[in-house]
Tab-separated table of C-alpha atoms in Angstrom:
chain	number	residue	atom	x	y	z
F	1	MET	CA	0.000	0.000	0.000
F	2	PHE	CA	1.071	3.595	-0.708
F	3	SER	CA	3.998	2.654	-2.907
F	4	GLY	CA	6.227	5.680	-3.382
F	5	PHE	CA	4.665	7.553	-0.458
F	6	GLU	CA	6.672	8.790	2.520
F	7	ALA	CA	5.524	8.186	6.100
F	8	ARG	CA	5.532	11.403	8.118
F	9	CYS	CA	4.816	12.129	11.761
F	10	VAL	CA	4.013	15.830	12.047
F	11	ARG	CA	4.065	17.540	15.423
F	12	VAL	CA	1.203	20.009	15.945
F	13	GLU	CA	0.321	22.099	18.987
F	14	GLU	CA	-1.462	19.414	21.006
F	15	THR	CA	-0.365	16.086	19.536
F	16	SER	CA	1.310	14.369	16.588
F	17	ILE	CA	-0.374	13.459	13.308
F	18	PHE	CA	0.694	10.524	11.154
F	19	ALA	CA	0.395	10.830	7.388
F	20	LYS	CA	1.482	9.282	4.129
F	21	VAL	CA	2.686	11.876	1.609
F	22	GLY	CA	3.315	11.327	-2.094
F	23	GLY	CA	2.622	12.449	-5.622
F	24	THR	CA	3.148	15.709	-7.422
F	25	GLY	CA	0.957	18.696	-8.164
F	26	PRO	CA	-1.611	20.720	-6.200
F	27	PRO	CA	-2.033	19.487	-2.597
F	28	VAL	CA	-4.999	17.310	-1.617
F	29	LEU	CA	-5.615	16.218	1.969
F	30	LEU	CA	-7.499	12.925	2.470
F	31	LEU	CA	-9.291	12.251	5.777
F	32	HIS	CA	-10.719	8.881	6.810
F	33	GLY	CA	-13.771	7.719	8.748
F	34	PHE	CA	-14.619	5.146	11.447
F	35	PRO	CA	-13.381	2.451	11.994
F	36	GLU	CA	-10.792	3.176	9.337
F	37	THR	CA	-7.413	4.904	9.204
F	38	HIS	CA	-5.519	6.639	6.410
F	39	ALA	CA	-5.278	3.146	4.840
F	40	MET	CA	-8.803	3.536	3.433
F	41	TRP	CA	-7.329	5.827	0.752
F	42	ARG	CA	-4.718	3.313	-0.484
F	43	ASP	CA	-6.167	2.926	-4.002
F	44	ILE	CA	-7.496	6.456	-4.388
F	45	ALA	CA	-4.196	7.995	-3.244
F	46	ALA	CA	-2.356	5.979	-5.899
F	47	ALA	CA	-4.833	7.109	-8.557
F	48	LEU	CA	-4.528	10.787	-7.577
F	49	ALA	CA	-0.748	10.891	-7.073
F	50	PRO	CA	0.200	11.463	-10.742
F	51	ARG	CA	-1.747	14.745	-10.723
F	52	PHE	CA	-1.773	15.843	-7.077
F	53	THR	CA	0.440	15.900	-4.014
F	54	VAL	CA	-1.565	13.626	-1.723
F	55	VAL	CA	-1.527	13.725	2.072
F	56	ALA	CA	-3.480	10.855	3.668
F	57	ALA	CA	-3.591	11.539	7.405
F	58	ASP	CA	-4.814	9.785	10.537
F	59	LEU	CA	-7.125	12.011	12.581
F	60	ARG	CA	-6.084	12.632	16.176
F	61	GLY	CA	-7.066	9.626	18.262
F	62	TYR	CA	-7.088	7.304	15.247
F	63	GLY	CA	-4.510	5.064	13.610
F	64	GLN	CA	-0.955	6.128	14.345
F	65	SER	CA	-1.762	9.689	15.399
F	66	GLY	CA	-1.542	10.833	18.995
F	67	CYS	CA	-4.255	10.832	21.641
F	68	PRO	CA	-4.192	14.098	23.601
F	69	ALA	CA	-6.013	14.253	26.923
F	70	SER	CA	-9.688	15.043	26.651
F	71	ALA	CA	-11.908	17.296	28.781
F	72	ALA	CA	-15.359	17.327	30.309
F	73	ASP	CA	-16.825	19.104	27.275
F	74	HIS	CA	-15.003	16.773	24.824
F	75	ALA	CA	-13.562	19.836	23.045
F	76	PRO	CA	-10.149	18.223	22.422
F	77	TYR	CA	-11.948	15.745	20.138
F	78	SER	CA	-14.259	18.237	18.469
F	79	LYS	CA	-14.087	18.584	14.725
F	80	ARG	CA	-12.800	22.110	15.339
F	81	ALA	CA	-9.759	20.733	17.170
F	82	MET	CA	-9.209	18.103	14.490
F	83	ALA	CA	-9.483	20.732	11.758
F	84	ASN	CA	-6.888	22.867	13.539
F	85	ASP	CA	-4.536	19.877	13.495
F	86	MET	CA	-4.880	19.485	9.764
F	87	VAL	CA	-4.253	23.144	8.973
F	88	GLN	CA	-1.019	22.874	10.952
F	89	VAL	CA	-0.049	19.606	9.273
F	90	MET	CA	-0.520	20.996	5.788
F	91	ASN	CA	1.257	24.247	6.620
F	92	ARG	CA	4.224	22.379	8.081
F	93	LEU	CA	4.384	20.271	4.948
F	94	GLY	CA	4.608	23.505	2.987
F	95	PHE	CA	0.995	23.899	1.850
F	96	GLU	CA	-0.719	27.136	2.837
F	97	ARG	CA	-3.789	26.449	0.699
F	98	PHE	CA	-5.098	23.020	-0.251
F	99	MET	CA	-8.067	20.856	-1.207
F	100	ILE	CA	-9.666	18.200	1.009
F	101	ALA	CA	-11.672	15.016	0.613
F	102	GLY	CA	-13.120	13.523	3.770
F	103	HIS	CA	-15.196	10.391	4.281
F	104	ASP	CA	-17.492	9.808	7.262
F	105	ARG	CA	-15.803	11.349	10.354
F	106	GLY	CA	-13.205	12.876	8.064
F	107	GLY	CA	-15.989	14.538	6.099
F	108	ARG	CA	-17.086	16.285	9.285
F	109	VAL	CA	-13.580	17.563	9.900
F	110	THR	CA	-13.469	18.668	6.265
F	111	TYR	CA	-16.479	20.973	6.349
F	112	ARG	CA	-15.529	22.316	9.777
F	113	LEU	CA	-12.096	23.231	8.420
F	114	ALA	CA	-13.716	25.013	5.482
F	115	LEU	CA	-15.917	27.015	7.862
F	116	ASP	CA	-13.195	27.854	10.388
F	117	HIS	CA	-10.251	28.347	8.004
F	118	PRO	CA	-11.641	29.495	4.647
F	119	ALA	CA	-8.372	31.109	3.580
F	120	HIS	CA	-6.638	27.723	3.640
F	121	VAL	CA	-9.129	25.742	1.561
F	122	SER	CA	-9.825	25.997	-2.151
F	123	LYS	CA	-12.227	23.050	-2.592
F	124	ILE	CA	-13.721	20.306	-0.429
F	125	ALA	CA	-15.347	16.937	-1.067
F	126	VAL	CA	-17.523	15.346	1.622
F	127	LEU	CA	-18.238	11.636	1.264
F	128	ASP	CA	-21.393	9.981	2.664
F	129	VAL	CA	-22.184	12.674	5.208
F	130	ILE	CA	-24.466	15.592	5.824
F	131	PRO	CA	-23.536	18.172	8.487
F	132	THR	CA	-23.492	16.820	12.036
F	133	ALA	CA	-26.191	19.125	13.389
F	134	ALA	CA	-28.377	18.394	10.369
F	135	ALA	CA	-28.000	14.647	10.932
F	136	TRP	CA	-28.897	14.903	14.626
F	137	ASP	CA	-31.838	17.208	13.900
F	138	ARG	CA	-33.225	14.558	11.545
F	139	ALA	CA	-32.231	11.550	13.645
F	140	ASP	CA	-34.767	8.753	13.971
F	141	ALA	CA	-34.815	4.971	14.367
F	142	ARG	CA	-33.125	4.553	10.984
F	143	LEU	CA	-30.033	6.429	12.129
F	144	ALA	CA	-30.006	4.877	15.606
F	145	LEU	CA	-30.243	1.338	14.275
F	146	GLY	CA	-28.383	1.755	11.001
F	147	PHE	CA	-25.332	3.603	12.314
F	148	TRP	CA	-25.056	2.493	15.940
F	149	PRO	CA	-21.752	4.314	16.725
F	150	TRP	CA	-23.593	7.642	16.789
F	151	SER	CA	-25.488	6.726	19.937
F	152	LEU	CA	-23.472	3.850	21.417
F	153	LEU	CA	-20.011	5.392	21.328
F	154	ALA	CA	-21.369	8.721	22.589
F	155	GLN	CA	-22.503	7.139	25.865
F	156	PRO	CA	-20.595	8.117	29.035
F	157	GLU	CA	-17.391	6.239	29.718
F	158	PRO	CA	-16.410	3.531	30.407
F	159	LEU	CA	-19.161	1.391	28.826
F	160	PRO	CA	-18.416	1.999	25.123
F	161	GLU	CA	-14.659	1.843	25.744
F	162	ARG	CA	-14.985	-1.514	27.453
F	163	MET	CA	-17.189	-2.908	24.727
F	164	MET	CA	-14.958	-1.793	21.876
F	165	ALA	CA	-11.728	-2.881	23.571
F	166	ALA	CA	-13.188	-6.292	24.397
F	167	ALA	CA	-14.029	-7.149	20.801
F	168	PRO	CA	-12.313	-4.897	18.254
F	169	ASP	CA	-12.687	-7.570	15.588
F	170	ALA	CA	-16.458	-7.645	16.106
F	171	ILE	CA	-16.632	-3.842	15.870
F	172	VAL	CA	-14.734	-3.757	12.582
F	173	ASP	CA	-16.509	-6.764	11.096
F	174	ASN	CA	-19.950	-5.386	11.930
F	175	ALA	CA	-19.169	-2.032	10.351
F	176	ILE	CA	-17.680	-3.359	7.142
F	177	SER	CA	-20.338	-6.013	6.680
F	178	GLN	CA	-23.497	-4.218	7.795
F	179	TRP	CA	-23.182	-0.789	6.178
F	180	GLY	CA	-23.789	-1.919	2.632
F	181	SER	CA	-20.301	-2.547	1.280
F	182	ALA	CA	-18.987	-5.802	-0.134
F	183	ALA	CA	-16.734	-7.803	2.193
F	184	ASP	CA	-14.103	-8.267	-0.506
F	185	ALA	CA	-13.510	-4.502	-0.555
F	186	PHE	CA	-11.349	-5.014	2.533
F	187	PRO	CA	-8.238	-7.152	2.003
F	188	ALA	CA	-7.172	-9.222	4.994
F	189	GLU	CA	-4.237	-6.960	5.784
F	190	VAL	CA	-6.472	-3.860	5.768
F	191	ARG	CA	-9.068	-5.493	8.030
F	192	ALA	CA	-6.249	-6.551	10.370
F	193	ALA	CA	-4.866	-2.999	10.430
F	194	TYR	CA	-8.255	-1.567	11.381
F	195	ILE	CA	-8.639	-4.128	14.163
F	196	GLU	CA	-5.128	-3.499	15.453
F	197	ALA	CA	-5.839	0.235	15.641
F	198	LEU	CA	-8.680	-0.517	18.095
F	199	ARG	CA	-6.577	-2.616	20.460
F	200	ASP	CA	-4.945	0.357	22.170
F	201	PRO	CA	-7.010	1.687	25.128
F	202	ALA	CA	-5.894	5.274	24.521
F	203	HIS	CA	-7.128	5.203	20.945
F	204	VAL	CA	-10.370	3.494	21.925
F	205	HIS	CA	-11.062	6.225	24.482
F	206	ALA	CA	-10.148	8.934	21.974
F	207	ILE	CA	-12.556	7.544	19.371
F	208	CYS	CA	-15.369	7.469	21.920
F	209	GLU	CA	-14.549	11.051	22.883
F	210	GLU	CA	-14.795	12.021	19.212
F	211	TYR	CA	-18.302	10.553	19.064
F	212	ARG	CA	-19.219	12.289	22.337
F	213	ALA	CA	-18.021	15.552	20.813
F	214	ALA	CA	-20.200	14.916	17.756
F	215	ALA	CA	-23.243	14.533	19.992
F	216	THR	CA	-22.516	17.712	21.959
F	217	ILE	CA	-19.974	20.414	21.177
F	218	ASP	CA	-19.854	19.746	17.422
F	219	ARG	CA	-23.602	20.279	17.283
F	220	GLU	CA	-23.183	23.507	19.210
F	221	HIS	CA	-20.528	24.752	16.793
F	222	ASP	CA	-22.768	23.907	13.839
F	223	ALA	CA	-25.820	25.553	15.375
F	224	LEU	CA	-23.916	28.724	16.235
F	225	GLY	CA	-22.540	28.944	12.721
F	226	GLN	CA	-25.997	28.579	11.242
F	227	ALA	CA	-27.383	31.226	13.597
F	228	GLU	CA	-24.618	33.583	12.468
F	229	SER	CA	-25.272	32.721	8.788
F	230	ARG	CA	-21.743	31.413	8.295
F	231	ARG	CA	-21.403	29.475	5.052
F	232	ILE	CA	-18.856	27.356	3.242
F	233	ALA	CA	-17.537	29.656	0.539
F	234	CYS	CA	-15.405	27.266	-1.500
F	235	PRO	CA	-16.833	24.760	-4.013
F	236	LEU	CA	-18.188	21.612	-2.353
F	237	LEU	CA	-18.600	18.158	-3.891
F	238	ALA	CA	-20.936	15.764	-2.066
F	239	LEU	CA	-20.668	12.075	-2.932
F	240	TRP	CA	-22.741	9.447	-1.195
F	241	SER	CA	-23.511	5.737	-1.285
F	242	SER	CA	-26.061	4.743	-3.902
F	243	GLU	CA	-27.189	1.986	-1.534
F	244	GLY	CA	-27.030	3.784	1.793
F	245	GLY	CA	-29.186	5.975	3.959
F	246	LEU	CA	-28.319	9.302	2.332
F	247	GLU	CA	-29.745	8.108	-0.969
F	248	ASN	CA	-33.220	7.686	0.538
F	249	TRP	CA	-33.606	9.146	4.014
F	250	TYR	CA	-33.766	12.808	3.003
F	251	ALA	CA	-35.461	12.467	-0.404
F	252	GLY	CA	-38.495	14.399	0.815
F	253	GLU	CA	-36.430	17.545	1.251
F	254	GLY	CA	-34.328	17.216	-1.887
F	255	GLY	CA	-31.657	14.781	-0.700
F	256	PRO	CA	-28.075	15.486	0.416
F	257	LEU	CA	-27.498	18.253	-2.123
F	258	ALA	CA	-30.434	20.270	-0.830
F	259	ILE	CA	-29.167	19.929	2.725
F	260	TRP	CA	-25.617	20.943	1.809
F	261	ARG	CA	-26.969	23.970	-0.051
F	262	GLN	CA	-28.226	25.254	3.281
F	263	TRP	CA	-24.573	25.344	4.375
F	264	ALA	CA	-22.550	26.089	1.237
F	265	ASP	CA	-22.719	28.433	-1.728
F	266	LYS	CA	-21.410	26.179	-4.513
F	267	VAL	CA	-22.586	22.582	-4.250
F	268	GLU	CA	-22.544	19.698	-6.696
F	269	GLY	CA	-22.578	15.944	-6.320
F	270	ARG	CA	-24.123	12.556	-6.920
F	271	PRO	CA	-24.328	9.028	-5.555
F	272	VAL	CA	-21.517	6.523	-6.138
F	273	LYS	CA	-22.164	2.814	-6.567
F	274	GLY	CA	-21.530	0.882	-3.365
F	275	GLY	CA	-22.252	0.964	0.339
F	276	HIS	CA	-21.036	3.360	3.024
F	277	PHE	CA	-17.427	2.422	2.363
F	278	PHE	CA	-17.668	3.104	-1.368
F	279	PRO	CA	-14.205	4.756	-1.493
F	280	GLU	CA	-12.736	1.332	-0.684
F	281	GLU	CA	-15.379	-0.668	-2.520
F	282	ASN	CA	-15.367	1.467	-5.662
F	283	PRO	CA	-12.094	3.415	-5.653
F	284	THR	CA	-11.919	3.930	-9.400
F	285	GLU	CA	-15.230	5.779	-9.717
F	286	THR	CA	-14.519	7.714	-6.548
F	287	ALA	CA	-11.049	8.753	-7.699
F	288	VAL	CA	-12.354	9.844	-11.097
F	289	ALA	CA	-15.036	11.994	-9.455
F	290	LEU	CA	-12.515	13.572	-7.066
F	291	SER	CA	-9.922	14.177	-9.775
F	292	LYS	CA	-12.458	15.826	-12.073
F	293	PHE	CA	-13.719	18.079	-9.289
F	294	PHE	CA	-10.267	19.052	-8.043
F	295	THR	CA	-8.989	19.907	-11.537
F	296	ALA	CA	-12.064	21.814	-12.752
């Protein structure tokens, strides 16, 4: 995986961020989701590298990145804190302005970075997400049952930590088998890497804190921004699973594009064949869509 890429560990204000860096051309930052790491981008990074300088990073608390101490309000694991990390990472790699693609949790960091640091971002792509506050405002049994981490991992410690640490293989296997993607999209070594990343108690706690932040302070940041009429100014590409919840749940209000247009000025997008993990399941179509958007 990541042939020709360099492994980097970048020190930021509060922690260290691990990334794979390679390619040539305009800089593109790739951010992963749960229960993945930067490894989810293995095929897409290779496809983009001939035209872009690609940085595939582990979010704080995930993969090989650090796990700073949290706080009662979960702010150290807010998307705002994670976005701050990534601005520092890219700047220290020599990129003042860059593009971003983020899937799942990484998509939430992506749009927060665009809102908080507009001068640093030229384009963003958000994969299989709508804004956090918008998702919670529309939450029903479909979300609670379909994407159990939202409610389970946000519970007070130590219950979710103990459950995830006790059976990391069950956590990973449930996610990759129950969220609509084909099992063969995850080679054995990738599945093993995701499981291994959940064996460390510090990372398990950090991931739960990130979900607690999503249920609390992230929602507050979103709501405040909406109240102040803050909008994403750069072009936004929304891609989502053709077989997942976003394809159907919000059809009555115009689907994901209509929701994103309440937050951003320039929105385009479409579904991509596959389940929630379509970047791993269908990397070719995903890479083509990202490359076209980032070069337009």
